[in-house]
Amino acid sequence: MEEARQTADPAQAEKQAVLRALSAAVKLVGGMVDAHTEVVLHDLSRPERSVVAIENGHVSGRRLGDAILGGPAGDRGFAAIEQAMRQGGAEPALVSGYHTLSRDGRRLLSASAVFKTAAGEPFAALCLNSDRSQLEAALACLQALVGRAPPPPRAAPEPPAMDEAMRDIIAQALDDKPLARMKKADKKQAVAQMLEQGLFIVKGGVERAAEALGVSRYTIYNYLDEIRGAAAEDEA
């Protein structure tokens, strides 16, 4: 019954068609790039289990059904989603050539494309994360040549659960600042950092931020409006 309703919805049908096409592209690209480049597709309508297609998931330690917050740290793909929401229109939002960190500290070169419906709603993100740690491989080779065994390979850690990831984002934004001493500017800055890390893509993110900052949900929404408005003015 639910599937029939979704099929009858032209916007939903459009999203599913694009997601199917992008899933095929993930498999195609994943078969062409080297084993150190992850290709991953996110369904933004379900951030708690957003990964719907992935190749070379060992790069970030992710697999199908993982949450969008379980990816590399410092992912500017969240900024691309924000940009897509502000700009409107159906053109994809692209951000490339930026660096992220894997959960075990490896530096990755990343790129993201956010796809939108004809009405301008972001619904899918296609991301590439490439492990560029060639210098570490070269060092291991030199160590082997001089008779020293290279260090054992590090296994990619399990991505954090959604609740743990949300707690980490909030904790990093607060940075151990005493809540009683935080002024509006401090709280707004913390909200901006949470926004950048994708907290508000996830259901319950606003409520968690409000509780952590000792303000109402409406205050968080006001901060977000101010932050997004300032970003739009900077782009104009």
Coordinates of C-alpha atoms in Angstrom, one line a residue, residues 46-201:
R46 CA 16.5 8.6 5.5
P47 CA 19.7 10.0 7.2
E48 CA 19.7 7.3 9.9
R49 CA 20.4 4.6 7.2
S50 CA 21.3 6.8 4.2
V51 CA 23.9 4.6 2.5
V52 CA 22.0 2.9 -0.4
A53 CA 24.9 2.0 -2.6
I54 CA 28.6 1.7 -1.8
E55 CA 31.8 0.4 -3.4
N56 CA 35.2 0.1 -1.6
G57 CA 33.5 0.8 1.7
H58 CA 36.6 -0.4 3.6
V59 CA 38.1 3.1 3.0
S60 CA 35.7 4.6 5.6
G61 CA 34.5 1.3 7.2
R62 CA 30.9 1.8 6.1
R63 CA 28.4 -0.6 4.5
L64 CA 24.9 -0.5 3.2
G65 CA 22.3 0.9 5.6
D66 CA 24.8 3.0 7.6
A67 CA 24.0 6.5 8.7
I68 CA 25.1 9.7 7.0
L69 CA 26.9 10.9 10.1
G70 CA 29.1 7.8 10.1
G71 CA 31.4 9.1 7.3
P72 CA 34.7 10.8 7.3
A73 CA 35.2 13.8 9.7
G74 CA 35.2 17.3 8.2
D75 CA 32.9 16.3 5.3
R76 CA 32.0 19.4 3.3
G77 CA 29.2 17.4 1.6
F78 CA 27.0 18.8 4.4
A79 CA 27.9 22.3 3.2
A80 CA 26.9 21.3 -0.3
I81 CA 23.5 20.2 1.0
E82 CA 23.1 23.5 2.8
Q83 CA 24.1 25.3 -0.4
A84 CA 21.6 23.3 -2.4
M85 CA 18.8 24.2 0.0
R86 CA 19.7 27.9 -0.1
Q87 CA 20.1 28.2 -3.9
G88 CA 17.0 26.4 -5.0
G89 CA 16.7 25.3 -8.6
A90 CA 17.3 21.8 -10.0
E91 CA 21.0 22.0 -10.7
P92 CA 23.2 19.7 -8.6
A93 CA 25.4 21.3 -6.0
L94 CA 29.0 20.2 -6.3
V95 CA 32.0 20.5 -4.0
S96 CA 35.3 18.8 -4.8
G97 CA 39.0 18.7 -3.9
Y98 CA 38.5 18.9 -0.1
H99 CA 40.2 16.8 2.6
T100 CA 38.5 14.7 5.2
L101 CA 39.7 12.3 7.9
S102 CA 38.9 8.7 8.2
R103 CA 37.9 7.5 11.7
D104 CA 41.4 6.0 12.2
G105 CA 43.1 9.3 11.2
R106 CA 43.9 8.7 7.5
R107 CA 43.7 11.8 5.3
L108 CA 41.2 11.4 2.4
L109 CA 40.6 13.5 -0.7
S110 CA 36.9 13.9 -1.1
A111 CA 34.2 15.2 -3.5
S112 CA 30.4 15.4 -3.2
A113 CA 27.5 16.0 -5.6
V114 CA 24.0 16.8 -4.2
F115 CA 21.1 16.1 -6.5
K116 CA 17.8 17.8 -6.3
T117 CA 14.3 17.4 -7.6
A118 CA 12.8 19.7 -10.2
A119 CA 11.3 21.6 -7.3
G120 CA 14.8 22.1 -5.8
E121 CA 14.6 19.6 -2.9
P122 CA 17.9 17.9 -2.1
F123 CA 17.4 14.1 -2.0
A124 CA 20.6 12.3 -2.9
A125 CA 24.3 12.8 -2.4
L126 CA 27.0 11.0 -4.4
C127 CA 30.4 11.1 -2.7
L128 CA 33.9 9.9 -3.4
N129 CA 36.6 9.5 -0.7
S130 CA 40.1 8.6 -1.8
D131 CA 42.8 7.4 0.5
R132 CA 45.9 9.3 -0.6
S133 CA 48.3 7.9 1.9
Q134 CA 51.0 7.1 -0.7
L135 CA 53.7 8.6 1.5
E136 CA 52.9 6.0 4.2
A137 CA 53.2 3.2 1.6
A138 CA 56.5 4.6 0.4
L139 CA 57.8 4.8 3.9
A140 CA 56.8 1.2 4.5
C141 CA 58.6 0.2 1.3
L142 CA 61.8 1.9 2.5
Q143 CA 61.5 0.3 5.9
A144 CA 61.3 -3.1 4.2
L145 CA 64.3 -2.3 2.1
V146 CA 66.5 -1.6 5.1
G147 CA 65.2 -4.7 6.9
R148 CA 62.6 -3.2 9.1
A149 CA 59.1 -4.7 9.0
P150 CA 56.4 -2.2 8.1
P151 CA 53.7 -1.6 10.7
P152 CA 50.7 -3.8 10.4
P153 CA 47.8 -2.4 8.3
R154 CA 45.2 -0.6 10.4
A155 CA 41.7 -1.9 10.1
A156 CA 39.0 0.6 9.4
P157 CA 37.0 1.1 12.6
E158 CA 33.3 0.6 12.7
P159 CA 31.3 3.8 12.0
P160 CA 29.7 5.2 15.1
A161 CA 26.1 4.6 15.8
M162 CA 23.8 7.6 15.0
D163 CA 23.3 8.5 18.7
E164 CA 27.0 8.4 19.4
A165 CA 27.8 10.5 16.3
M166 CA 25.2 13.1 17.4
R167 CA 26.8 13.3 20.8
D168 CA 30.2 13.7 19.4
I169 CA 29.2 16.5 17.1
I170 CA 27.5 18.4 20.0
A171 CA 30.5 17.8 22.3
Q172 CA 33.0 19.1 19.7
A173 CA 30.8 22.2 19.1
L174 CA 30.6 23.0 22.8
D175 CA 34.4 22.4 23.2
D176 CA 34.0 22.0 27.0
K177 CA 32.8 25.6 27.4
P178 CA 30.7 26.0 30.6
L179 CA 27.1 26.5 29.5
A180 CA 26.6 29.3 32.1
R181 CA 29.3 31.4 30.5
M182 CA 28.2 31.0 26.9
K183 CA 26.7 34.2 25.4
K184 CA 24.4 34.2 22.4
A185 CA 27.3 34.6 20.0
D186 CA 29.0 31.5 21.5
K187 CA 25.8 29.4 21.2
K188 CA 25.2 30.6 17.7
Q189 CA 28.8 29.7 16.8
A190 CA 28.2 26.2 18.3
V191 CA 25.0 25.8 16.2
A192 CA 27.0 26.9 13.1
Q193 CA 29.5 24.1 13.8
M194 CA 26.8 21.6 14.4
L195 CA 25.1 22.6 11.1
E196 CA 28.5 22.2 9.2
Q197 CA 28.8 18.7 10.6
G198 CA 25.3 17.7 9.5
L199 CA 23.5 17.4 12.8
F200 CA 20.4 19.1 11.6
I201 CA 19.9 16.7 8.7

